[in-house]
Coordinates of C-alpha atoms and ligand atoms in Angstrom, one line a residue:
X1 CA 0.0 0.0 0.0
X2 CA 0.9 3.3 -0.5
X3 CA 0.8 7.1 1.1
X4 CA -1.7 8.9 -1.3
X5 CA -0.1 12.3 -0.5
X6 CA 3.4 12.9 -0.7
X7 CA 5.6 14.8 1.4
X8 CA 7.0 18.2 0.7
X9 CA 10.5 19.0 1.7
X10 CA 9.2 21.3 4.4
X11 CA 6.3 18.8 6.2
X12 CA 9.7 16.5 6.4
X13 CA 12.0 18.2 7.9
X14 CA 10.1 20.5 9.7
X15 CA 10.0 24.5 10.1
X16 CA 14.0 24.7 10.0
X17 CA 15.4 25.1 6.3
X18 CA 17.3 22.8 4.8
X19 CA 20.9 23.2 2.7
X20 CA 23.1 21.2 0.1
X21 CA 25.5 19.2 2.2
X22 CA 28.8 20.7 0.2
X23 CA 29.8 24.1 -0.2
X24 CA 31.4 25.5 -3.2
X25 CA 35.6 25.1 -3.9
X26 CA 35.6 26.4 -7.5
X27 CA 33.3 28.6 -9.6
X28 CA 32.6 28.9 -13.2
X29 CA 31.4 32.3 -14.4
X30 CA 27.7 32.6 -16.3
X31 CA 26.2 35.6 -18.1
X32 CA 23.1 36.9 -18.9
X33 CA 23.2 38.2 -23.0
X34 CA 20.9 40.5 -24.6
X35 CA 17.8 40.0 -26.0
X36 CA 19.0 40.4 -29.5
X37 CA 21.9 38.3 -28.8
X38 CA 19.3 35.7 -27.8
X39 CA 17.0 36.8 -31.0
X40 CA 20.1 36.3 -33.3
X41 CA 21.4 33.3 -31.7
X42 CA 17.8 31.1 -31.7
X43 CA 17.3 31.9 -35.2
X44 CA 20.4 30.6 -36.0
X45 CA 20.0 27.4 -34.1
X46 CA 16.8 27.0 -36.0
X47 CA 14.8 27.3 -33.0
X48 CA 15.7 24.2 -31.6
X49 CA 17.6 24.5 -28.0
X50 CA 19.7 21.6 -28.8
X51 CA 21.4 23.9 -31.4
X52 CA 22.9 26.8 -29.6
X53 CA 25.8 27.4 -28.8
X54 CA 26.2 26.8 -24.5
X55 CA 27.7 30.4 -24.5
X56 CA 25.0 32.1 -25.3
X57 CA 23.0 30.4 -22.6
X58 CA 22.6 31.2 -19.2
X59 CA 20.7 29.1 -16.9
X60 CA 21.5 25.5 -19.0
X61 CA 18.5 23.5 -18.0
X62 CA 18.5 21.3 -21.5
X63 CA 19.2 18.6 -19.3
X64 CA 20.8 16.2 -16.2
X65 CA 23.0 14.4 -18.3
X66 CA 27.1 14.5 -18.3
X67 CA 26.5 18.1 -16.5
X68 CA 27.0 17.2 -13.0
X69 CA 29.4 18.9 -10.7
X70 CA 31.9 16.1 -9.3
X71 CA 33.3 16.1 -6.0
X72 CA 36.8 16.8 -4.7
X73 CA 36.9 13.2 -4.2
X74 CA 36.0 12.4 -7.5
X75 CA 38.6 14.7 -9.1
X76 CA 40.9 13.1 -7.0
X77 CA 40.2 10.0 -8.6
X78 CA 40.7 11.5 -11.7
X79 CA 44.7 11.5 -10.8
X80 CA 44.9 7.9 -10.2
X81 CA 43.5 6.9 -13.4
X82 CA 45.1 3.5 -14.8
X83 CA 45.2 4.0 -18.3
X84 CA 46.3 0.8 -19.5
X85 CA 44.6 -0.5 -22.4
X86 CA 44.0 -3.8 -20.6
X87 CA 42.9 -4.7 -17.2
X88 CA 43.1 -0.9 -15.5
X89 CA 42.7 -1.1 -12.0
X90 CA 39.9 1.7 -12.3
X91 CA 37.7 -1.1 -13.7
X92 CA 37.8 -3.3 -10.9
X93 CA 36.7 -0.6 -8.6
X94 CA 34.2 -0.1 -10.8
X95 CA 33.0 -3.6 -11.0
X96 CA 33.0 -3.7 -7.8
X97 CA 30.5 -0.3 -6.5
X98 CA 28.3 -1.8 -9.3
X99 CA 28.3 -4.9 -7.7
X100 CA 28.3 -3.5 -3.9
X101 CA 25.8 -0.6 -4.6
X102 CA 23.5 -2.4 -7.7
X103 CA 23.8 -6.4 -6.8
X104 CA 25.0 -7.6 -10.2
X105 CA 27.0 -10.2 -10.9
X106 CA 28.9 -9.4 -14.4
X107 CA 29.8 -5.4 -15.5
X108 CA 29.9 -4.6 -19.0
X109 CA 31.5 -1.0 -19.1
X110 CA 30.1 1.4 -22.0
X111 CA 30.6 5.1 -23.0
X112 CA 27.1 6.1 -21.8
X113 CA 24.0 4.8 -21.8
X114 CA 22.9 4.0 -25.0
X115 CA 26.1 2.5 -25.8
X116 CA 24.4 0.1 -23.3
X117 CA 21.4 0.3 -24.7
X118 CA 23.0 -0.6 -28.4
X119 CA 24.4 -4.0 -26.8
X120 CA 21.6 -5.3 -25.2
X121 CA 19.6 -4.9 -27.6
X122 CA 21.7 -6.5 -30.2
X123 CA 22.3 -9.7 -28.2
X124 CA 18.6 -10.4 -26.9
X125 CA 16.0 -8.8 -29.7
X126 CA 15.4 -11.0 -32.8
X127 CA 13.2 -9.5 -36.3
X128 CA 9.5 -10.3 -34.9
X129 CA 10.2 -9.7 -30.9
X130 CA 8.1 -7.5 -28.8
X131 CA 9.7 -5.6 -25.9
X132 CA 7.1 -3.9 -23.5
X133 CA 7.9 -0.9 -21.1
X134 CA 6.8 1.3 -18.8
X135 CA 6.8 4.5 -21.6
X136 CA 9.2 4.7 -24.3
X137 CA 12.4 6.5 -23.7
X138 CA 13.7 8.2 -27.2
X139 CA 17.4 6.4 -27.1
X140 CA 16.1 3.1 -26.0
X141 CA 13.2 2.1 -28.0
X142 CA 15.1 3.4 -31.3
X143 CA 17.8 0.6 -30.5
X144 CA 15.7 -2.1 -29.9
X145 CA 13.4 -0.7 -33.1
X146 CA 17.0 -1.0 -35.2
X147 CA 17.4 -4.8 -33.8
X148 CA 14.2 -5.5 -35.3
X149 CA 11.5 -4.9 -32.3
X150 CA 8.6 -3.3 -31.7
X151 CA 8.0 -1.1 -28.3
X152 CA 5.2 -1.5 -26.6
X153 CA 3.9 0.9 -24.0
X154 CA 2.0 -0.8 -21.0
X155 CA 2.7 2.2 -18.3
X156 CA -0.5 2.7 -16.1
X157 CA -2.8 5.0 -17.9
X158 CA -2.1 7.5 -15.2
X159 CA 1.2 8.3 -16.4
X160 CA -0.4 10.2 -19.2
X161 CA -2.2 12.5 -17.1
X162 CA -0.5 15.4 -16.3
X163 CA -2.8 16.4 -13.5
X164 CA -3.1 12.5 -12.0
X165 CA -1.6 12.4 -8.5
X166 CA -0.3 8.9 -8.2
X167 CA 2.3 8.3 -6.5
X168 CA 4.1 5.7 -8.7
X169 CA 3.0 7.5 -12.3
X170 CA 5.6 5.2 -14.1
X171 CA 4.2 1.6 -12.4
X172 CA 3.9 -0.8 -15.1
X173 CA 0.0 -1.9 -15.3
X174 CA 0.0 -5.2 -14.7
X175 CA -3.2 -6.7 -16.9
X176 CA -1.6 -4.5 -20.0
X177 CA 1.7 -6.5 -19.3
X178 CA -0.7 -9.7 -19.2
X179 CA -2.5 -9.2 -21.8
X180 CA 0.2 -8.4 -24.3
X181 CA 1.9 -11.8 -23.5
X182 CA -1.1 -13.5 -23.9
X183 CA -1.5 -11.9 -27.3
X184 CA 1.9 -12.4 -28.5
X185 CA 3.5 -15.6 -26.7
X186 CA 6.2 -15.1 -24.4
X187 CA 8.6 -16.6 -26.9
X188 CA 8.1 -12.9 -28.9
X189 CA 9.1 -11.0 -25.5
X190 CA 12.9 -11.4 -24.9
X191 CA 12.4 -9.5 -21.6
X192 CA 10.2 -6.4 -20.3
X193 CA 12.2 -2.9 -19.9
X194 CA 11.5 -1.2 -16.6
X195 CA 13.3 2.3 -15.8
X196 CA 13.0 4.5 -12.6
X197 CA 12.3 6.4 -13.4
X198 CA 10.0 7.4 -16.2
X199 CA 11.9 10.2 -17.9
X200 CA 9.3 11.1 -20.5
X201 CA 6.4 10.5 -17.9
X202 CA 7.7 13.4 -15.8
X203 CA 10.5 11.4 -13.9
X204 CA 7.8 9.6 -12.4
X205 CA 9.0 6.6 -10.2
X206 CA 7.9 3.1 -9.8
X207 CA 7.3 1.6 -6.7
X208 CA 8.6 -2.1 -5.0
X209 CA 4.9 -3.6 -5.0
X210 CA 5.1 -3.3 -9.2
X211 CA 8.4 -3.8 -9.6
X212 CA 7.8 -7.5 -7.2
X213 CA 4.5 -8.0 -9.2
X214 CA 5.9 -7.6 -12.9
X215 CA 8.7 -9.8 -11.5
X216 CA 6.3 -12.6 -10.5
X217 CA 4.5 -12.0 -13.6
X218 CA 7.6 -12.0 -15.8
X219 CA 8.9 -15.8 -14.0
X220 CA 5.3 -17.4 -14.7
X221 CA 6.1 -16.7 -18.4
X222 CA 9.8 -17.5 -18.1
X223 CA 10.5 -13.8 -19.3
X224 CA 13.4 -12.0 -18.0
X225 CA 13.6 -8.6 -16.9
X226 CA 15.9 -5.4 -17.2
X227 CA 16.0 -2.3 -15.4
X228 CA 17.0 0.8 -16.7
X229 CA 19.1 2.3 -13.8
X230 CA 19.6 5.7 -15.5
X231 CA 17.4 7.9 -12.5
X232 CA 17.0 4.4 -10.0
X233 CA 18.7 6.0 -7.1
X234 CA 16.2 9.5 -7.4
X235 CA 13.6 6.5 -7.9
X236 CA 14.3 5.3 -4.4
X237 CA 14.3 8.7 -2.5
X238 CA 10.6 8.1 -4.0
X239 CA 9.9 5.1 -2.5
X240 CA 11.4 6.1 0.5
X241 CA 9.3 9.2 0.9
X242 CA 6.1 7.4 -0.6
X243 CA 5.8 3.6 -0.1
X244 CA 4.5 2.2 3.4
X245 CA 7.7 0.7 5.1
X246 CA 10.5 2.4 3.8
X247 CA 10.9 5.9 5.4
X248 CA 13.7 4.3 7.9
X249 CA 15.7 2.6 5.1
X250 CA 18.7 3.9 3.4
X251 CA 18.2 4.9 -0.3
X252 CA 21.5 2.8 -1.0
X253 CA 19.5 -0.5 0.4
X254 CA 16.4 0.5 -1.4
X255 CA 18.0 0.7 -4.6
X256 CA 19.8 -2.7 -4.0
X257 CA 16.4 -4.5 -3.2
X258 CA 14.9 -3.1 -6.2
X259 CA 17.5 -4.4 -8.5
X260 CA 17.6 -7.9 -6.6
X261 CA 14.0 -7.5 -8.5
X262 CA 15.5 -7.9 -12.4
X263 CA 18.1 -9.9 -14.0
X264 CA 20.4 -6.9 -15.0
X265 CA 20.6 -3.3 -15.7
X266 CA 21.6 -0.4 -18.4
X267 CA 22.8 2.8 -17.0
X268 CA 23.8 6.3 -17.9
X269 CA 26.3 7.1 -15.5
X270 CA 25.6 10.6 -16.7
X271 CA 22.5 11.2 -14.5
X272 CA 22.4 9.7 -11.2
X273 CA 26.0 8.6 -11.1
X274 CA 27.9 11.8 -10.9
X275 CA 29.8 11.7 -14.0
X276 CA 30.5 13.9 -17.1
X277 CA 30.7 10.8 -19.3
X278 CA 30.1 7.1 -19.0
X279 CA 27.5 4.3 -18.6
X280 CA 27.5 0.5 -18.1
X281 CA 25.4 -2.4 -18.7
X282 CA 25.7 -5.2 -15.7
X283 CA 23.7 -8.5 -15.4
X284 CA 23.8 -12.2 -13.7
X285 CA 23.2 -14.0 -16.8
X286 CA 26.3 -15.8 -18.2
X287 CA 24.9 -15.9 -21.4
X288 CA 23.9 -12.2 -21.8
X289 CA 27.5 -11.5 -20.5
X290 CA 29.2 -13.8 -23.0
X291 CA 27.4 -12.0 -25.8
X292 CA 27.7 -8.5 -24.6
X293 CA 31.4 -8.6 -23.6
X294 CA 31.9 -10.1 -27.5
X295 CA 29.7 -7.4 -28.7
X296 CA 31.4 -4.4 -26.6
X297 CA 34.8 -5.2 -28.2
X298 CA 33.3 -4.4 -31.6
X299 CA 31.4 -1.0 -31.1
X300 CA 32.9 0.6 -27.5
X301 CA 36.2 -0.5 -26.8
X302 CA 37.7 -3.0 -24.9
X303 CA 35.9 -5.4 -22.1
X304 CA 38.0 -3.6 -19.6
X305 CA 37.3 0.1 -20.2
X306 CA 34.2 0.0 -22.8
X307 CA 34.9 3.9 -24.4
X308 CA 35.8 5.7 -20.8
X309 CA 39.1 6.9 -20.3
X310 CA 40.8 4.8 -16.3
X311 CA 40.6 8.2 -14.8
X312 CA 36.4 8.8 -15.9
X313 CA 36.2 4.6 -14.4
X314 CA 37.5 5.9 -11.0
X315 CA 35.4 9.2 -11.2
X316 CA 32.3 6.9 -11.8
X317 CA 33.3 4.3 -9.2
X318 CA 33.2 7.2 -6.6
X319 CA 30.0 9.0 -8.1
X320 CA 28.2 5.5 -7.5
X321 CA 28.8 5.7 -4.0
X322 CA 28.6 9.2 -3.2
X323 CA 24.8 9.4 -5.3
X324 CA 23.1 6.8 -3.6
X325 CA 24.0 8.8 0.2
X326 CA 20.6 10.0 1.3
X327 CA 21.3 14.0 2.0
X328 CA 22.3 13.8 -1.2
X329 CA 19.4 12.2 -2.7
X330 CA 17.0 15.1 -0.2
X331 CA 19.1 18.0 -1.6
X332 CA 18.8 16.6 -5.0
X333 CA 15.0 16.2 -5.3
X334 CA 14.5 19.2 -2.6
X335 CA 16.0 21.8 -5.4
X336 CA 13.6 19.8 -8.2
X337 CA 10.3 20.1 -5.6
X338 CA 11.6 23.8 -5.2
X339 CA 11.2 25.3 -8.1
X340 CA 7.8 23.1 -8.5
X341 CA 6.4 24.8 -5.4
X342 CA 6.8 28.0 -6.7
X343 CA 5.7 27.1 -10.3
X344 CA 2.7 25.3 -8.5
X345 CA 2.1 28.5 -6.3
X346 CA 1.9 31.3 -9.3
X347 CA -0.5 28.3 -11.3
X348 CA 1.8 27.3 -13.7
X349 CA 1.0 24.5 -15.7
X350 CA 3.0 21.7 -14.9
X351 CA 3.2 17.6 -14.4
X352 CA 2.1 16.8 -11.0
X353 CA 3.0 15.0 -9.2
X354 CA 6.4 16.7 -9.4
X355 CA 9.4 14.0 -10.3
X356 CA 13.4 13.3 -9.9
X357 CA 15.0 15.1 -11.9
X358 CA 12.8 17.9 -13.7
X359 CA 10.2 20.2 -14.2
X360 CA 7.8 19.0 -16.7
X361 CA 5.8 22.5 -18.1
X362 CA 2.5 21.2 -19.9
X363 CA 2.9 23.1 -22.9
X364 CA -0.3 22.0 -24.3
X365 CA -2.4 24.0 -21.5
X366 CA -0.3 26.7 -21.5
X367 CA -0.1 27.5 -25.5
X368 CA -4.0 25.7 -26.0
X369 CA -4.1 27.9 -29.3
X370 CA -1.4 26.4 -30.8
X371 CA -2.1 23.1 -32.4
X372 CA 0.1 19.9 -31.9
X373 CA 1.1 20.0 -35.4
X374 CA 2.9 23.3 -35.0
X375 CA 5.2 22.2 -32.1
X376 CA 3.8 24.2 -28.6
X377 CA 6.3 22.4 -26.5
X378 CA 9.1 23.5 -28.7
X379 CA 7.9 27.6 -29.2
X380 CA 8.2 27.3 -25.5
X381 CA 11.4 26.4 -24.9
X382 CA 12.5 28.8 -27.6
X383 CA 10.0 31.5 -25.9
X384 CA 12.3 30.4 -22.6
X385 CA 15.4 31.0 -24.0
X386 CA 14.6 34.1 -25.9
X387 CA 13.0 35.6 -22.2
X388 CA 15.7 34.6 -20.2
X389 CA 18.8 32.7 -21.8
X390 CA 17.2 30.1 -20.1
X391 CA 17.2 27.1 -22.2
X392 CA 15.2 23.7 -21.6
X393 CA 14.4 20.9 -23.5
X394 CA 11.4 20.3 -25.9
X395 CA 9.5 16.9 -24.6
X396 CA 6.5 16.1 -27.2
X397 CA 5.7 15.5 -30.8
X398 CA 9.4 16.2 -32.0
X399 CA 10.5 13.8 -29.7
X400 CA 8.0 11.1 -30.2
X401 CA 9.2 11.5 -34.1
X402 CA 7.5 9.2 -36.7
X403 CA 5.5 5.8 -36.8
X404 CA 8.0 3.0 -37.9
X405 CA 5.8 1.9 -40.8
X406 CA 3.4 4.9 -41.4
X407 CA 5.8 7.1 -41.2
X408 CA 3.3 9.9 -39.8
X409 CA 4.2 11.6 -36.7
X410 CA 3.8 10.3 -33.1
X411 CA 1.5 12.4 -31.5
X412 CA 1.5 11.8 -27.7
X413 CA -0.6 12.8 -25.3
X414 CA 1.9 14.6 -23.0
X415 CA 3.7 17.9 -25.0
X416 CA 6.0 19.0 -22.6
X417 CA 9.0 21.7 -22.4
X418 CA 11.6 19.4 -19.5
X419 CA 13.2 22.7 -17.4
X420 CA 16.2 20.0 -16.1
X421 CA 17.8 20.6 -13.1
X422 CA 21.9 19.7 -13.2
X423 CA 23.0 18.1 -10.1
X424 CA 25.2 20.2 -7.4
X425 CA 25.0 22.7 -10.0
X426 CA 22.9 25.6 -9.0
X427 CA 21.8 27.2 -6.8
X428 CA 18.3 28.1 -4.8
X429 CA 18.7 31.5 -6.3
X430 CA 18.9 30.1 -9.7
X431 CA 15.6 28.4 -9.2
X432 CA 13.9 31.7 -8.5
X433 CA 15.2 33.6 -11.9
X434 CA 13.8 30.2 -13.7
X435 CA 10.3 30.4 -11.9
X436 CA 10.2 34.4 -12.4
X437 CA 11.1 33.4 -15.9
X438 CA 8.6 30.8 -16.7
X439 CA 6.3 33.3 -15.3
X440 CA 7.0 35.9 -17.6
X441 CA 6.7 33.6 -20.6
X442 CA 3.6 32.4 -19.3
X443 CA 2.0 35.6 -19.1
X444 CA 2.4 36.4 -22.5
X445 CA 1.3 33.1 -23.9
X446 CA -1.6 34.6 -26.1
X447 CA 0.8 36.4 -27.9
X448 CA 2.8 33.8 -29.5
X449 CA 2.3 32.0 -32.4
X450 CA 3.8 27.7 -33.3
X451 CA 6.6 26.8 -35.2
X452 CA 7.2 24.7 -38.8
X453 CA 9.5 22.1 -39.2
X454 CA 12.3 23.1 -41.9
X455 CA 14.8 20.3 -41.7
X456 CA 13.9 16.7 -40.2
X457 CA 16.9 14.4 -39.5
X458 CA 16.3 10.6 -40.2
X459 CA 16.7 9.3 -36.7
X460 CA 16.6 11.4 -33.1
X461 CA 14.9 14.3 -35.2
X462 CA 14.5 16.4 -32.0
X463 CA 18.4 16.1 -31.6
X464 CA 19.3 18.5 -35.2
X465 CA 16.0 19.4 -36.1
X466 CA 15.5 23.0 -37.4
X467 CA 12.4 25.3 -36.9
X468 CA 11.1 28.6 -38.3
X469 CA 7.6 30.4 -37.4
X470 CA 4.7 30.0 -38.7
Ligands
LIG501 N1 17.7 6.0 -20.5 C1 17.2 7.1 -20.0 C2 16.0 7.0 -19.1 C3 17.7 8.4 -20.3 O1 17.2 9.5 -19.8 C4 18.8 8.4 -21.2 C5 19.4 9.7 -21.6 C6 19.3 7.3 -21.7 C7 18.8 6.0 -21.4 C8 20.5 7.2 -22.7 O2 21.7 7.5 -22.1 O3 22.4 9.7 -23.0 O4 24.0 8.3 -21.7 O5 23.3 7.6 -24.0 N2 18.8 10.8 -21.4 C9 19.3 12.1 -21.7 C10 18.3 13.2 -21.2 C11 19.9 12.3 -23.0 O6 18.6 14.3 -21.5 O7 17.3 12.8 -20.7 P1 22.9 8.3 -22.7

């Protein structure tokens, strides 16, 4: 069972404030540009965010990933990086936090996540499989859609609500799951792919009553099942906060009984894990291990270092331990829940309930005029960046790109701009200028008119895509 209503930051720790448990050793300076600067410089990224250059940006909310700030400790590691082509010493360490913090038995090392995502997927899909999930994730379902599957969404309805308050949003709905197997044969489903949490649901999490039930339901069926661990430790501070049982445990226990759930794990070490660059892909099957350590030789680099330098291994075997420490974890989501407070406060649209690792702003409430055809979520993050120098990160139709055999566009029902916070980047101050920001943008809404689409890229459209107005 579960808590219905979840906990801000100040019902849980009381009247007294709360603060980032570091303080800051070394600064890099930001700057606020003019707004024809910013006029000149979104034209010429073709109104897509992704384009500009991170100079002429300010507050860089595009997204979590690779822009962490590591620790001393973890730039200390940096120095004792092993850079032998074979064997380093930083790979063992790393072997063994993933196995310490994440339970695995086997470690694959990769560049980032869907370096991970690649291998997998090449040593378990077949032409003809099926792979369900709880929502797609862009990276992911293109890599098992090049092995030859098909992504099927069985999320709980719920997670395509913007306004629904549940408190696991990115549970996996069990009949769905069922259903689907019963439909297709488990023979089609080489395994189900679960990730905490949902990124394009909001960063909604999932909670240890699914993830034991899909589990139960996956070894009826003699289906396997991998996590992706990309946001599981933010994913824990959830079911810490939110699931009956767990407010005495230690995020770093939660996230190990999770994973004692699934048969392996993908990972962008990017997000949660503390690190600029770098992913892995661990599992206790010897067979998926045999495969993947073959495969990894071809595309990433050796079994031993997988595309990261000795030095980034160490930095990442560090981050493991340091990300899954709970004050951590309560600044980390406390800064997110921030900034939705006060977005929440001035009536904002936004996702709610708020998630891990973003602010999700429901761009097709707050430009309603402005059909789905003509992009709202991404003229609001260009309407962001030319307000502010704020930039953020379009989460809708460009995303969902086009049906594999209509090729018509995806429309989905969630058109979101993702306003990302970095972790142990900003500061509280920071998230003020974004609300007053967003508020500004808002307030103008009726003045604004959608975007065309100009140039469309073959794959990851919302990666190079270029925009003009309507
Ligand atoms: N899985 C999830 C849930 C992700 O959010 C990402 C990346 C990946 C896999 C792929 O990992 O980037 O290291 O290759 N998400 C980034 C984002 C790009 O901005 O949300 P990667």
């Amino acid at each position: 069972m579960t808590n219905m209503k979840p906990m801000t930051m100040g019902q849980q720790f009381g009247r007294r404030s709360w603060a980032e448990p570091w303080k800051i050793k070394m600064v890099e300076p930001i700057k606020m540009s003019s707004r024809p600067d910013r006029e000149r410089a979104i034209q010429e990224a073709g109104y897509n965010t992704f384009l500009l250059r991170s100079e002429d940006v300010y507050i860089d909310l595009l997204t979590d990933s690779g822009t962490s700030a590591m620790s001393d400790r973890q730039w200390a590691g940096m120095m004792l990086g092993d850079e032998a082509y074979a064997g380093s010493k930083n790979f063992y360490n790393l072997e063994s936090a993933v196995k310490k913090y994440y339970g695995y038995k086997h470690l694959v090392p990769t560049h980032q996540g869907r370096g991970a995502e690649h291998l997998i997927s090449q040593a378990l899909i077949k032409p003809g499989h099926v792979i369900p999930g709880n929502m797609y994730f862009t990276t992911t379902r293109l890599h098992q859609e090049l092995a030859g599957g098909k992504f099927v969404d069985v999320i709980i309805d719920a997670a395509h609500d913007p306004l629904n308050m549940h408190p696991f949003k990115g549970n996996i709905d069990l009949d769905k799951l069922e259903t689907l197997i019963k439909q297709v044969g488990a023979d089609k489903i080489p395994y189900v792919s679960l990730a905490g949490t949902v990124n394009m649901a909001g960063g909604q999490p999932v909670s240890m009553e699914n993830v034991k039930a899909v589990r139960a339901l996956c070894d009826r069926h003699g289906i396997r099942l991998y996590l992706d661990a990309t946001r599981m430790a933010e994913n824990a501070w959830f079911i810490q906060q939110r699931e009956e049982g767990y407010l005495d445990k230690k995020i770093a226990d939660i996230v190990k009984e999770f994973c004692s759930f699934t048969d392996g794990a993908w990972m962008s070490a990017k997000k949660d894990n503390l690190v600029n660059i770098g992913g892995w892909l661990a599992m206790n099957h010897d067979d998926l291990f045999e495969a993947t350590s073959n495969l990894v030789v071809i595309y990433e680099g050796l079994h031993t270092y997988g595309g990261m330098a000795g030095r980034d291994m160490e930095a990442l075997a560090i981050g493991i331990e340091e990300s899954l420490q709970d004050d951590h974890m309560n600044s980390r989501i406390g800064q997110v829940l921030y900034l939705g407070e006060l977005l929440t406060d001035w009536g904002i649209p936004i996702v709610h309930p708020v998630g891990g690792h973003a602010i999700f702003l429901d761009a097709k409430v707050i430009y309603e005029h402005i059909p789905q055809s003509a992009f709202p979520a991404q003229t609001l993050a260009a309407q962001l960046y030319l307000d502010s120098g704020i930039r953020s990160m379009e989460r809708g139709v460009v995303s969902a790109g086009r049906d594999a055999v209509t090729g018509d566009h995806r429309y989905p029902k969630l058109e979101l701009v993702r306003l990302t916070i970095p972790r142990r980047v900003y500061t509280q101050a920071h998230m003020d200028v974004v609300a007053e920001a967003v508020k500004a943008v808002y307030d103008e809404r009726k003045n604004v008119k959608g975007l065309k689409m100009v140039f469309e890229p073959k794959y990851l459209r919302f990666f190079q895509a270029r925009f003009a107005p309507v």
